[in-house]
Amino acid sequence: MFTLKRKSAWLSLCALLLCAPLWAQKMPLTLQLRDKNREPLSFATVSVLRAADTTKKMETIADESGRAVFELDTAAYIVKVSAVNYKPLRETIVLGAGRDSFTLTLQASGETLNEVEIRSSASLMRQVDDKTVVDPEQLAASSTNGYEVLEKTPGIFIDQDGNIYLNSTTPASIYINGKEMKMSRSDIATMLRNLPPGAIQKIEILRTPSARYDASGSGGVVNIVLKKGVKPGLTGSINGSVQQGKKGNQQLGINLSNNDGRNAVYLNLNYNHRDGYEQLNTDRFISGDTFLSQQAHTTLPGNNWYLGYGWGRDLDDKWNLSYDGRLNYTNSFNKTDNTNSFKVAPEAAPLGQSNTYLKNDNYTFLLSQELNSVYKIDTLGSEWTNSLSYIYSSNDIDQGYTTYALSPYSGGGAINGRRHVLTGLSDLSYKLPHRITLETGVKSSLLIFNNSAAYYLDQNGNRFTDKVRSNDYNYKEWINAAYIQASKGLGSFLLKAGVRMENTNMSGLQRLPADTSFSIHRTDFFPYVYLSRKVMSIAGYEIRAYLVYRRTISRPTYEQLNPYPKYVDQFLSEAGNPTLRPQFTHNYEANISITERPLFAIGFNDTRDMFTNVYYQADSNTAQAYRTYDNVGRNKEFYLRGFAAIPPGGTYFFVVGGQYNYNIYEGLYEGQPLSFKRGGWLFFTYHQLRIDKRSQITLNGFLRLKGPLQFYELSSMGALNLNVNRKFFKDKLTVTLSANDIFFTNNNTFTINQGSVRASGYRESDSRRVGISFRYNFGIRKEERADMFQQMQQPAGIN
């Protein structure tokens, strides 16, 4: 048990660590470098000279986030910045009097170099305040879609149902460009599989997001930031890949962008054909010593077309306006062959047997439109941002099934879903004197979801309506939010605190098979506190410690609330639960980073009214079971997380990490007392070996030791992936050979023993694959484009 005494002990230990002596006496100067589009300017050369004595010069290279830090006395300084393809910058600043942070903007020169070799210290992961930023370039080189990029990211675990986990048993929320994707888990997984890997600029991992983010991120937030064509001139790339397991994947795409210094446009086109399989074997006891044995084999072919496009313009030196759009269309044709046998022993002859054939033809369309504006209030980094976005998606499923038994029968249905999401937000970040930053904002989000399912049964050629599964369901969610938070430097400390208010309005109406409805109206407050300080420097590496607290909420999604029973197989259905209540979590975490790279963390999650996926047997027939969601009580979770790495920039670089979670569940399961305690380890690693300036080998993988996933106990599982890439044609062409899940270990056995359900089984997918991919980068310099245009205008005969 986690007693109050123990809780106080580790909090006191963390406080002592934060209050350790600080040897450096000088004041830190932080310079943030950006281009005209407010994007970070990486690896620029920064020089600082004392205005009173210009013979004293200090110089450094900005990191990949565009930040350069110096330790200086309070005085006036001359700052010089130079970067490839940008005009040199010279500014005079005064350090002191509450000013220790400055944002500098560089202007594009309009010229590009033919070839530049940069061997920087860019890291795969870095810690920036309360978030971990991942550079996905190397991960994308061996991936066919955004889903695979996340699978290979150290510290992220994705289960076989597409749920993404960070540091708790609650799945993380998925954001695209800072906007939450209010979609079901399966729809999010489909969307990520349709996202081109080369379209991702960076991945932000927020395990304890601040008050600026939605309070629904109790499992953390994964924010995928897409590229928007910020490089000067006309640039682009063509990419393609082929992967082969037992089934095959093929992908082809093109990315184009043009930036003339004031206007920026981009276009991404991608086609993806994927195919694979899943094998699921389950043994479930139904009465006495009799159990139901099921073997289900599913094939998963599908096609996807993706279009991403956008435009941005600097109206003047202060205003920037941008528009972004995405279109997705997917069709998939899944088929399942399910054998059902009743037995009294695993090797015994079946007492009875049946076969079910199920097909699901799925057609999904997604449209996303987003308009953004940024107003730069001053040169210190103060800005006002506004956004209005609309998302429409449709999901049409044509389902059919046939069961061969003593009395054969068949059936099917048409399932149609329509979803509209309208979101508006306004955020203000203002730099005040005395190292104070004030952040405040408002947000309103409206979700409308309509779902209908028309099922039928066919027996001996007679078709009639399946009144149990046919359904008509409407759902509406309107959430209004406002937040305020402020940060202030207190010597070597940085304190950030804030609160978020969210007003929730949810309503659901089911017309078929029976009239049922629910309505929820509530207002909640979610505090947030963040404290960090520099502890010491060792051999030039800065070590910082952090303490974070936040209260969060997890609301049931429309899919989890929709009560209609969906056909899975002859003996299993799944349905939502319209009586689900939201769960609330208090998260406490202490962590340490070294030179912006995460090192160690310890945390505690206390969740009340926890809801999760449960597995119940039907009262009328023990052979029948259904999956649903239910509030089961309280979960107390303790976790440790650690990383180790060799700094990048040399011939060999690696990151290795591990996380331990221990969960205590207390509550009710099927009306019976629940007490469930389990712990589990997750390890992950990434290695990069530079063979020469054009070739490198990467190795990444994860290992999950025997542990729980919700109320399932899983066997150990993992995957190891190997990639070799080589650059050709002046580094314009990159070819990558890849092998995923080399030892075919990304499969597992499972057991569940809760309530009336005792079951075990085995699950695998088409995870072992070999493949080859390529990416060809091209670009036209500004002067080259001008020459081409002039030649087109010259009369014939003029040389």
Tab-separated table of C-alpha atoms in Angstrom, residues 9 103 187 361 367 381 442 505 571:
chain	number	residue	atom	x	y	z
A	9	ALA	CA	8.875	10.562	2.213
A	103	THR	CA	13.655	35.719	-29.074
A	187	ASP	CA	-10.368	5.364	-36.163
A	361	ASP	CA	-16.176	-3.989	-45.976
A	367	LEU	CA	-11.948	15.921	-44.144
A	381	GLY	CA	8.176	36.158	-27.801
A	442	VAL	CA	-10.387	29.976	-24.218
A	505	ASN	CA	-22.356	19.046	-21.839
A	571	PHE	CA	-20.615	-16.291	-29.234
